[in-house]
Coordinates of C-alpha atoms in Angstrom, one line a residue:
X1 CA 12.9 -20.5 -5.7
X2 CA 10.3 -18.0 -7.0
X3 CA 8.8 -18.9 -10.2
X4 CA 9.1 -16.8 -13.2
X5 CA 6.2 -14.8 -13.4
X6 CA 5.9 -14.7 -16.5
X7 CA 5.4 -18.8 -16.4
X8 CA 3.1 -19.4 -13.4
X9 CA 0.9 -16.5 -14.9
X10 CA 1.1 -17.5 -18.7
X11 CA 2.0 -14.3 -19.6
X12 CA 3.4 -13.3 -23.2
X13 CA 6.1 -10.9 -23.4
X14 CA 5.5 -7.6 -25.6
X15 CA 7.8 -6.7 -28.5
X16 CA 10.3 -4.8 -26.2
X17 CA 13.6 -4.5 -27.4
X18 CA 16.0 -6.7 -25.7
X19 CA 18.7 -4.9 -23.8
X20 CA 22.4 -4.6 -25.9
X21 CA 25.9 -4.2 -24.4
X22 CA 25.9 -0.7 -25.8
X23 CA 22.8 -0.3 -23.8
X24 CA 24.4 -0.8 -21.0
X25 CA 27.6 1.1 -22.2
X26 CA 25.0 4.3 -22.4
X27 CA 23.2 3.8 -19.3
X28 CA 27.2 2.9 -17.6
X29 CA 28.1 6.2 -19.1
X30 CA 25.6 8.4 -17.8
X31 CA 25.2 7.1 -14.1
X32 CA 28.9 5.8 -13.3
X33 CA 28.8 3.5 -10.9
X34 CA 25.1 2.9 -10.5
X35 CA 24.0 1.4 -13.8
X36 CA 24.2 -2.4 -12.6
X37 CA 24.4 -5.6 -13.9
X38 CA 25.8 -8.0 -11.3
X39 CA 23.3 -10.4 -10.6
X40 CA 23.3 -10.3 -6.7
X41 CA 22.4 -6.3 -7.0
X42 CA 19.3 -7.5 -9.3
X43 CA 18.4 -10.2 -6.8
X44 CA 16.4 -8.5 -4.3
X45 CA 14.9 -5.7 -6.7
X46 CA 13.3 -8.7 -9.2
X47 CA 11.6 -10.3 -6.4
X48 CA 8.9 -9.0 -4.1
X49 CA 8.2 -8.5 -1.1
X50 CA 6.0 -11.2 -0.4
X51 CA 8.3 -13.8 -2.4
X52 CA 5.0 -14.2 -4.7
X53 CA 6.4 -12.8 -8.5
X54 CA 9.7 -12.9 -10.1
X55 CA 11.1 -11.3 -13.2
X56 CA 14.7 -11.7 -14.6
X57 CA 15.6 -8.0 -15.5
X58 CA 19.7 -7.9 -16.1
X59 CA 19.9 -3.8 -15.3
X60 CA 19.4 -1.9 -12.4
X61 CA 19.6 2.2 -12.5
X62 CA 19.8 4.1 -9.8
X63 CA 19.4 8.3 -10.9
X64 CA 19.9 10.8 -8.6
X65 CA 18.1 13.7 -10.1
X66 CA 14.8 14.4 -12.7
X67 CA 17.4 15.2 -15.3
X68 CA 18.8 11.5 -14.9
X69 CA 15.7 10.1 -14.9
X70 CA 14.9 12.4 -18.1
X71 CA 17.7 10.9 -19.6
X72 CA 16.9 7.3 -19.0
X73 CA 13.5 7.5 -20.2
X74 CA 14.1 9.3 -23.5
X75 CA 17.0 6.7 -24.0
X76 CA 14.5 4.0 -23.2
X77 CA 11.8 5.7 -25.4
X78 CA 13.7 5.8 -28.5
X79 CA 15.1 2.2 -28.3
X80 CA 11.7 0.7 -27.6
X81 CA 13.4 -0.5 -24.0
X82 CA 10.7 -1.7 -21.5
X83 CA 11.4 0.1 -17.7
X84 CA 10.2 -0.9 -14.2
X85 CA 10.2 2.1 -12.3
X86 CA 10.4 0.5 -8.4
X87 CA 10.4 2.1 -4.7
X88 CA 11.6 0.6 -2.0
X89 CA 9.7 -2.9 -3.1
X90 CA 7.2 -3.2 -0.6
X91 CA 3.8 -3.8 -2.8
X92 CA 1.6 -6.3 -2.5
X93 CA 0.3 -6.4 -5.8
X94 CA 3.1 -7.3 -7.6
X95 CA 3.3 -3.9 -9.0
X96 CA 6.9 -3.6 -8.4
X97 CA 8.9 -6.3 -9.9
X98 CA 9.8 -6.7 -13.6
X99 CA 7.2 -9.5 -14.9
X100 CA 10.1 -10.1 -17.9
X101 CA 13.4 -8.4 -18.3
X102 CA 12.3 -4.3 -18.2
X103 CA 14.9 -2.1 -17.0
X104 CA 14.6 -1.5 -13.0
X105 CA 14.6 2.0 -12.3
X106 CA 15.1 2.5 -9.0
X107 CA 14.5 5.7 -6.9
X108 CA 16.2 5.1 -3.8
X109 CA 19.3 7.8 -4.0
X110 CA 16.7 10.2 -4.9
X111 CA 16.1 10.4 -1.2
X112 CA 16.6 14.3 -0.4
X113 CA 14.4 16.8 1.5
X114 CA 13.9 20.1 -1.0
X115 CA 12.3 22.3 1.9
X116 CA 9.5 22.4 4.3
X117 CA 7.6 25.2 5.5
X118 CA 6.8 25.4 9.3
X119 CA 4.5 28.2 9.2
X120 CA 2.4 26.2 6.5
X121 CA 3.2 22.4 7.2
X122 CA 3.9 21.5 3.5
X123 CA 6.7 19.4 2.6
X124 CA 8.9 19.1 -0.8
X125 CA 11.0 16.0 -1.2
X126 CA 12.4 14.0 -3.9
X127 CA 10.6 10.4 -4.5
X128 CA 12.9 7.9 -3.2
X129 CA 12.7 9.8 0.5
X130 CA 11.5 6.3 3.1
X131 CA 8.4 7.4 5.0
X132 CA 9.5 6.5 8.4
X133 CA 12.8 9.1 8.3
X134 CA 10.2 12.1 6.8
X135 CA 8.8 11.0 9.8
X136 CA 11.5 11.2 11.8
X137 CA 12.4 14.3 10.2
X138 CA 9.2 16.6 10.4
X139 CA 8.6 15.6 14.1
X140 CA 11.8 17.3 15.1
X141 CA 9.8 20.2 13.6
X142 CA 6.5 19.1 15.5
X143 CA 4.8 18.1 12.6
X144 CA 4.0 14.3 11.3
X145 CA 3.3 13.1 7.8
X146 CA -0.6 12.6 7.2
X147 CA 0.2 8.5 6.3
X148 CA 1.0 5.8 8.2
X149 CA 1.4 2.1 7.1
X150 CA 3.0 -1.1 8.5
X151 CA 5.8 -1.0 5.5
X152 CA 6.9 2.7 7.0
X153 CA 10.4 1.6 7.5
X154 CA 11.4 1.1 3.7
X155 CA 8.5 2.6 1.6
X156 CA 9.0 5.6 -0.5
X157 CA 6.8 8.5 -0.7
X158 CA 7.3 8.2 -4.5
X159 CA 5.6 4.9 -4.5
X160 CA 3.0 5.7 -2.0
X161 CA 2.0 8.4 -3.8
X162 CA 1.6 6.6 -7.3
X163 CA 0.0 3.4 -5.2
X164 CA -2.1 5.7 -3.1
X165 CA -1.0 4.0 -0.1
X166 CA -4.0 4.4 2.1
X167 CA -2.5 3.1 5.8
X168 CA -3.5 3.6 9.5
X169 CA -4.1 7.4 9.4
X170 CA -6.7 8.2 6.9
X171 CA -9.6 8.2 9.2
X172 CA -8.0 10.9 10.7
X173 CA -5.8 12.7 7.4
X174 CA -7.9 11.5 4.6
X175 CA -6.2 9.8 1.4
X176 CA -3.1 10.9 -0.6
X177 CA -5.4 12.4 -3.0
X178 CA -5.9 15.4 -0.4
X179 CA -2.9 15.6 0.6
X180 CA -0.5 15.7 -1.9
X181 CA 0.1 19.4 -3.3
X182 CA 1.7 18.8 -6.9
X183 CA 4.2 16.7 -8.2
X184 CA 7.2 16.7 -10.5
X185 CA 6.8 13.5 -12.8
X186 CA 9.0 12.0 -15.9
X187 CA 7.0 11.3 -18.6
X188 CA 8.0 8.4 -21.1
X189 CA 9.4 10.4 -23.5
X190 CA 11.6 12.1 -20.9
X191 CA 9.5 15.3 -21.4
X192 CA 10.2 16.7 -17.2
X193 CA 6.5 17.7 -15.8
X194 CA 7.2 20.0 -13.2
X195 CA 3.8 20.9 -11.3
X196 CA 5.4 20.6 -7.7
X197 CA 3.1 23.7 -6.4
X198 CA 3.3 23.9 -2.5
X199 CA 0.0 26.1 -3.0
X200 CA -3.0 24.9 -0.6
X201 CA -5.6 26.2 -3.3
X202 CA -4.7 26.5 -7.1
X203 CA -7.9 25.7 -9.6
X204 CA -6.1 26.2 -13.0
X205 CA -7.6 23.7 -15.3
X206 CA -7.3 19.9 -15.1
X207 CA -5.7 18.6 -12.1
X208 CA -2.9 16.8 -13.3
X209 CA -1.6 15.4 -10.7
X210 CA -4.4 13.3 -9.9
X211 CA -3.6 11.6 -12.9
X212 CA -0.3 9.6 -11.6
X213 CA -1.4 9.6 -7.4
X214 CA -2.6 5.7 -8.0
X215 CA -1.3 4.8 -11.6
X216 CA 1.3 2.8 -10.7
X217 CA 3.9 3.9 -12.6
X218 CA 2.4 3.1 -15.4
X219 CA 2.0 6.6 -16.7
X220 CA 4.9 8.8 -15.4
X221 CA 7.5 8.3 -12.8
X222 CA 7.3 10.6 -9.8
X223 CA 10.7 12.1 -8.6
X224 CA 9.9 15.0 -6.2
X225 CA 6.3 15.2 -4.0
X226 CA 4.6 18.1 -2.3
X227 CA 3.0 17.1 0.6
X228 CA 0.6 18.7 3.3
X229 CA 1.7 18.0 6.6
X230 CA -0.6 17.7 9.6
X231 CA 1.1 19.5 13.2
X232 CA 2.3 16.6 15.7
X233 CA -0.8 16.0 18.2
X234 CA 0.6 16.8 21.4
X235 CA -1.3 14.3 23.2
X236 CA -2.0 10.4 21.6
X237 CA -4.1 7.7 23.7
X238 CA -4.4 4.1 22.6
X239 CA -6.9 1.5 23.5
X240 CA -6.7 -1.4 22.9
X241 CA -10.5 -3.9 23.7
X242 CA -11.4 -7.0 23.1
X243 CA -14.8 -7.9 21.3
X244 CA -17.1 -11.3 21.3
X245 CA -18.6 -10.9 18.0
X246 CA -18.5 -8.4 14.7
X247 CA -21.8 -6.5 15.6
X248 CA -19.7 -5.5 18.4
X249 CA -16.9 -4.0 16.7
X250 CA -19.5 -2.0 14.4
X251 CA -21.7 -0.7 17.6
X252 CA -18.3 -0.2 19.0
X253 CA -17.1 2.1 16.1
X254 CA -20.7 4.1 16.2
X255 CA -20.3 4.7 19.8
X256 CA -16.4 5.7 19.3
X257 CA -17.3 8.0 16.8
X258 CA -20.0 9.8 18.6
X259 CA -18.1 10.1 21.8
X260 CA -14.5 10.7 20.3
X261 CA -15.2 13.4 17.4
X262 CA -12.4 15.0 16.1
X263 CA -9.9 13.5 18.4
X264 CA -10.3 10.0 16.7
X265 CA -7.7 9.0 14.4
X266 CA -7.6 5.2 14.2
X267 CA -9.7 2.5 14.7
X268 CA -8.7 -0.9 13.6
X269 CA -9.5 -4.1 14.1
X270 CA -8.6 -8.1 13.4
X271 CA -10.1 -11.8 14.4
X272 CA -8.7 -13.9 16.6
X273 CA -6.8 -15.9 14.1
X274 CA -4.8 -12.9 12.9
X275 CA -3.7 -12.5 16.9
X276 CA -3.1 -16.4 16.8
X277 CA -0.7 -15.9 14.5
X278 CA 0.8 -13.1 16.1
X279 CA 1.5 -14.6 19.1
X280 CA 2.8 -17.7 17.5
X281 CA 5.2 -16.6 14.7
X282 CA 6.4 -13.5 16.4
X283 CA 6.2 -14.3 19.9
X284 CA 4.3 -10.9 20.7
X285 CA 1.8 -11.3 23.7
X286 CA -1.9 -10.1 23.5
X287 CA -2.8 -8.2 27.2
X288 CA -6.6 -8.6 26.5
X289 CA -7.2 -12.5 26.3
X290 CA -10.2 -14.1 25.1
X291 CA -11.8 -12.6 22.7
X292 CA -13.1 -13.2 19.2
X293 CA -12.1 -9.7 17.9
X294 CA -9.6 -7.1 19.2
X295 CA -10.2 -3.3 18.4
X296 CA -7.8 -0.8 18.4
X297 CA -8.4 3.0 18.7
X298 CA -6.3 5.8 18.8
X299 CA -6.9 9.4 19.3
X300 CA -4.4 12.2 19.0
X301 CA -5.3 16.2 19.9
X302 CA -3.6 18.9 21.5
X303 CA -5.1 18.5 25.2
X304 CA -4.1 15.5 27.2
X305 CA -6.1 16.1 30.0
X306 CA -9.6 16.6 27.9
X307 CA -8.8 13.7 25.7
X308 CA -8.1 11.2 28.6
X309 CA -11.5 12.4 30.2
X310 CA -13.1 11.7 26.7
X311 CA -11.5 8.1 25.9
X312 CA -12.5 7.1 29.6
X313 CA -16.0 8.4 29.2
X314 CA -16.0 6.3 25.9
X315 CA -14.7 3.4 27.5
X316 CA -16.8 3.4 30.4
X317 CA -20.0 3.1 28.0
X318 CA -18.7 0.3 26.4
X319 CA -18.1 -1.9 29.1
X320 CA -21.1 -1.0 31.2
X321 CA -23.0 -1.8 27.8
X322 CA -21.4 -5.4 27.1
X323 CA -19.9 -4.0 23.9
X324 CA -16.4 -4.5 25.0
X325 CA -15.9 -7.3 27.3
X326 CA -11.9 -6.6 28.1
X327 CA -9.2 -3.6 27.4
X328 CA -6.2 -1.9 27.9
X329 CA -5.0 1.7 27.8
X330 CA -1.5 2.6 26.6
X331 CA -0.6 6.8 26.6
X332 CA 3.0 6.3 27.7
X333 CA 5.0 5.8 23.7
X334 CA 7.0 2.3 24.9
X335 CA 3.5 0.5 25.4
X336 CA 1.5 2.4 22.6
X337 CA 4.6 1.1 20.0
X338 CA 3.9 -2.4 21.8
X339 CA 0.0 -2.5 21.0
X340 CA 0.8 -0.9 17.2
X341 CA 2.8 -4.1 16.3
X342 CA 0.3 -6.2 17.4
X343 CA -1.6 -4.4 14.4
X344 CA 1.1 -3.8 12.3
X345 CA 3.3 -6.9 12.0
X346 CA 0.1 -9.3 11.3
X347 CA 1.3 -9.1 7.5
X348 CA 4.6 -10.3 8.9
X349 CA 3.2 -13.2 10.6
X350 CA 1.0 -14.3 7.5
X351 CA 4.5 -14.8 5.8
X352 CA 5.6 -17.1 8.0
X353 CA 2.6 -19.4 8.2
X354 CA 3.0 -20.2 4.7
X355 CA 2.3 -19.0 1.1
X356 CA -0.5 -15.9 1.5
X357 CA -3.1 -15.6 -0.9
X358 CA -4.1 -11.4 0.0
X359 CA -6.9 -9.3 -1.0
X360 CA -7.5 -5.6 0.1
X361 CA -11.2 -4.9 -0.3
X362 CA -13.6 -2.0 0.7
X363 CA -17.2 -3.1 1.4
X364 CA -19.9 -0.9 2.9
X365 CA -18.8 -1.3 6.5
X366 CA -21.9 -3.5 8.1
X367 CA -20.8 -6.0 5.8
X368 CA -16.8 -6.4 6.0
X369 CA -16.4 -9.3 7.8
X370 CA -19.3 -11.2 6.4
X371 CA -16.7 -12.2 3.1
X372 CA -14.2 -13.5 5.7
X373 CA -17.2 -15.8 7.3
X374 CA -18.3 -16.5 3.7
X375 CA -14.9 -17.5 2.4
X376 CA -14.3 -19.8 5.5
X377 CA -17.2 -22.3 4.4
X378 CA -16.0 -21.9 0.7
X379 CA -12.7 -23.4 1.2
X380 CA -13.0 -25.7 4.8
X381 CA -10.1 -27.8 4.8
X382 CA -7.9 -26.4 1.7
X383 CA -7.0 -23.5 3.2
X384 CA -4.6 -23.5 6.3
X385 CA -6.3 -20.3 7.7
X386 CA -8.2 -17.7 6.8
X387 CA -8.5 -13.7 8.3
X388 CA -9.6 -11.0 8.2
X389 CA -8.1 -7.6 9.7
X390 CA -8.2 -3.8 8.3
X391 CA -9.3 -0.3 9.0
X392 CA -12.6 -0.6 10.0
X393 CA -13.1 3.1 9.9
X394 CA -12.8 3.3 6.1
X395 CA -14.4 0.2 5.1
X396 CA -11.5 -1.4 4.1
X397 CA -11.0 -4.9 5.0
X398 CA -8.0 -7.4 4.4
X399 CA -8.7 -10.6 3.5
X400 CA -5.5 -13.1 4.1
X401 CA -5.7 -17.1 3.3
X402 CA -2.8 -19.3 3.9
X403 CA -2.0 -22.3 2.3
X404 CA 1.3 -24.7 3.0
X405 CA 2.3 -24.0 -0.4
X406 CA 1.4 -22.5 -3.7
X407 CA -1.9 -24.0 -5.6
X408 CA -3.5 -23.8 -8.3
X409 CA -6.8 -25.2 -7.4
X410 CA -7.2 -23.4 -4.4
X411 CA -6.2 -20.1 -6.7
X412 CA -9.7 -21.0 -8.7
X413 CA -11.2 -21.7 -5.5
X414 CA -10.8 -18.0 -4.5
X415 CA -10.7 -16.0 -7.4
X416 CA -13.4 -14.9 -8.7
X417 CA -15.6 -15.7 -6.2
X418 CA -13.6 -13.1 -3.7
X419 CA -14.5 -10.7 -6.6
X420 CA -17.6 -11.3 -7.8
X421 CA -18.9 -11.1 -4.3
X422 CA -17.0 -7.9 -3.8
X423 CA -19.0 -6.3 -6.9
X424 CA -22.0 -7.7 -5.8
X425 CA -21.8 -5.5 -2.6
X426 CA -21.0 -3.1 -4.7
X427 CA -17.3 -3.0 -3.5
X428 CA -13.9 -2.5 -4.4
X429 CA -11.4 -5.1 -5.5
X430 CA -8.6 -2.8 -4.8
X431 CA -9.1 -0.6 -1.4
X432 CA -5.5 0.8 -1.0
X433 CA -2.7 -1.6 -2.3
X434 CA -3.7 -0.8 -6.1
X435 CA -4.0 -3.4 -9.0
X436 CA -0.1 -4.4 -10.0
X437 CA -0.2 -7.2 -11.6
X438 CA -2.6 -9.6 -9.7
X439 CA -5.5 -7.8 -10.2
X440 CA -5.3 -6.0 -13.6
X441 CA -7.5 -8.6 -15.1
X442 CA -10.2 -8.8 -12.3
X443 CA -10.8 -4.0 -12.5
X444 CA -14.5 -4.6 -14.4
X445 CA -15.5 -5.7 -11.5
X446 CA -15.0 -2.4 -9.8
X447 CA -14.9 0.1 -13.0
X448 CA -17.4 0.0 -16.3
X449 CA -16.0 -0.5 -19.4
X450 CA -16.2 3.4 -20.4
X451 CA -13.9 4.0 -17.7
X452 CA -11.5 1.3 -18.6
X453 CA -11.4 2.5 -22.0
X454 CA -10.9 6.2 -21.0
X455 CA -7.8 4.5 -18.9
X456 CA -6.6 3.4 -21.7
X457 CA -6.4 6.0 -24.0
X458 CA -4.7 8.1 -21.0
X459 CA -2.0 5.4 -21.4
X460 CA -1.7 5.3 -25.2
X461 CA -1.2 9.4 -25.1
X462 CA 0.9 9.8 -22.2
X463 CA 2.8 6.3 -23.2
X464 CA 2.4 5.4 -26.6
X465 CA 4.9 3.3 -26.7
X466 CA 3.7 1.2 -23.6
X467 CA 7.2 1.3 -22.0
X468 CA 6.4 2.3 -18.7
X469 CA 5.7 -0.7 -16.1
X470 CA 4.3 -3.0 -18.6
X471 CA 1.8 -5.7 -18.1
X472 CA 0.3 -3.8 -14.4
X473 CA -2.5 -1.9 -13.6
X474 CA -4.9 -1.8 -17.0
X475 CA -5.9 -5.3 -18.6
X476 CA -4.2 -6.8 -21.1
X477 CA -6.2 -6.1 -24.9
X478 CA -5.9 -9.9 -26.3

């Protein structure tokens, strides 16, 4: 069972109102049949993904529309009610579960495509919309959506966008920041904030929508997204190489990214442990044996023909130079899907090997894996393993340690060394999964104190009454 996490974090709840049986009567009234109280619908939406945090919410909405959601929130505002606005669950942060008993409002029936635009690539679709069936969706038009992460099968866009998922394709795409056009967003109060523009350029005044891409929920909750769609590259190559030490990977990556150019979209890479663990609690099988560090690159262009010649011309001067001592090509899409898991699932795999401790960092590149060496000889024989695994193009590494069970002392053990050495690197704390709840207390490491205050005062005008996804993202005041 999954502690409260309001008692393993010491947590004190705010002075929310307590939810009422004519709540619920309202809420029953105005969504009939998906305002729910029975405990085993709550179950899976008050526990995360990672089975880390737990809160005991005892009502789950499910709107359809922005109206609904309008409805719900001006409800909420005037009876001082506390709401959890969640996705499909799939954080790592513990951004998405209630910490006490806030109202779950959940997004997945708002799961409709508005339009999309061939000629123009851009896509309008409500919030609760999974990214794998976009996917699905926009490459029946031979386009692709410009993010790509491990969770693709149950995230929503909604809460990618207001996480600003980062994910295997931003080398290539760049961050949601870019790509999302406007949004429509449902502010405490219920006030409706429709700037869904599907306009490549508009620079009238602030841009408000970079306010809630990354806040967490914690200022307004997104129902509709417009979103700039990259075409589908007719021709995608994967290699997959094997590395003796980290130098390698980095001279690797230079090399890559000289001889690739705009053809590159992904280059990734994780230890040996993280393939360990692959291979053991998921019975996948590595074709390059051997090797301390594994590499994987993809490209994706329009010419098969001139990207082959350019990915074996790479590959060539890396194994004639000793950078890569073993590889694999896959271009056929049964044997690239193959090599993606072996990436992809190592989340998966750190689940089973016992309780995960997980930190998504970005460091200047030369010295990602030196925190994974570091942290090694800080905890020896207290920590079952320690890896290290990310996108090496963007800096951004992630930093797994399992333990048999939860612990305290090897908690302290960790934090905040992990972000105090971070900082001192001049680092982030939070490369792409955001702060939720774990982090909130540890952002001065990343952000000075002006800027944490500026935050702040965002939140007290947009939220004055504090309602929306309490106790995430921005430290607590006492």
């Amino acid at each position: 069972e999954v502690p409260l996490t309001s008692e393993r974090y010491r947590v004190r709840r705010l002075p929310f109102s307590r939810l009422g049986p004519r709540d619920v009567a309202f809420f029953q009234r105005l969504l009939p049949g998906r305002a729910l109280t029975e405990p085993e619908a709550l179950e899976p939406c008050n526990v995360d993904w990672l089975r880390s945090v737990r809160g005991c919410s005892k009502l789950l909405l499910k709107p359809q529309t922005a109206a609904e959601v309008s409805q719900v929130l001006r409800y909420c505002s005037e009876k001082n009610l506390a709401v959890n606005p969640q996705g499909g669950n799939t954080g790592l942060v513990g951004g998405s579960v209630p910490v006490f008993d806030e109202i779950i409002l959940s997004t997945v029936l708002m799961n409709r495509i508005i339009s999309f635009d061939t000629v123009s690539g851009i896509l309008v679709c409500q919030a609760g919309c999974v990214l794998e069936r976009l996917n699905e969706y926009l490459e029946q038009q031979g386009f692709i959506m410009p993010l790509d992460l491990g969770a693709k099968g149950s995230c929503h866009i909604g809460g990618n966008v207001a996480t600003n998922a980062g994910g295997l394709r931003l080398l290539r795409y760049g961050s949601l920041r870019g790509t999302v056009l406007g949004l429509e967003v449902v502010l405490a109060d219920g006030t409706v904030l429709d700037c869904l523009a599907s306009l490549r350029k508009d620079n009238t005044g602030y841009d408000l929508k970079q306010l809630f891409i990354g806040s967490e929920g914690t200022l307004g909750v997104i129902t509709a997204v417009s979103i700039l769609c990259p075409q589908k590259p007719k021709a995608v190559n994967l290699a997959f190489l094997g590395c003796q030490n980290f130098s390698q990977v980095l001279e690797t990556f230079t090399t890559c990214r000289a001889m690739l150019g705009e053809i590159l979209s992904a280059y990734e890479f994780m230890d040996e442990k993280c393939m360990e663990l692959v291979e053991k609690h998921l019975k996948l099988s590595c074709p390059v044996r051997d090797s301390r560090f594994y590499v994987l690159i993809e490209t994706s262009g329009s010419n098969s023909t001139h990207d082959e010649e350019k990915l074996n011309s790479f590959l060539e001067q890396a194994m004639t130079s000793g950078l890569v001592t073993d590889g694999t090509v896959a271009t056929d899409d049964k044997k690239i899907k193959m090599l993606w898991s072996l990436r992809e699932r190592i989340t998966e795999a750190l689940t089973h090997d016992g309780c995960v401790y997980k930190y998504d960092i970005s460091l200047p590149v030369g010295k990602l894996y030196d925190l994974v060496t570091d942290m090694r000889a800080r905890l020896g024989q207290s920590a079952k393993n320690v890896v290290g695994y990310g996108h090496l193009g963007d800096g951004n590494l992630h930093l797994n340690i399992t333990a048999e069970s939860y612990n305290h002392s090897l908690l302290d053990a960790i934090e905040p060394f992990v972000y105090e050495w971070t900082a001192r690197y001049n680092g982030s704390i939070s490369a792409e999964h955001g702060l939720g709840f774990k982090k909130k207390q540890f952002i001065q490491y990343s952000k000075p104190s002006e800027a944490i205050f500026l935050m702040q005062r965002f939140k007290a005008m947009l939220d004055p009454k504090g309602i929306l996804n309490p106790y995430k993202t921005l430290p607590s005041s006492s």
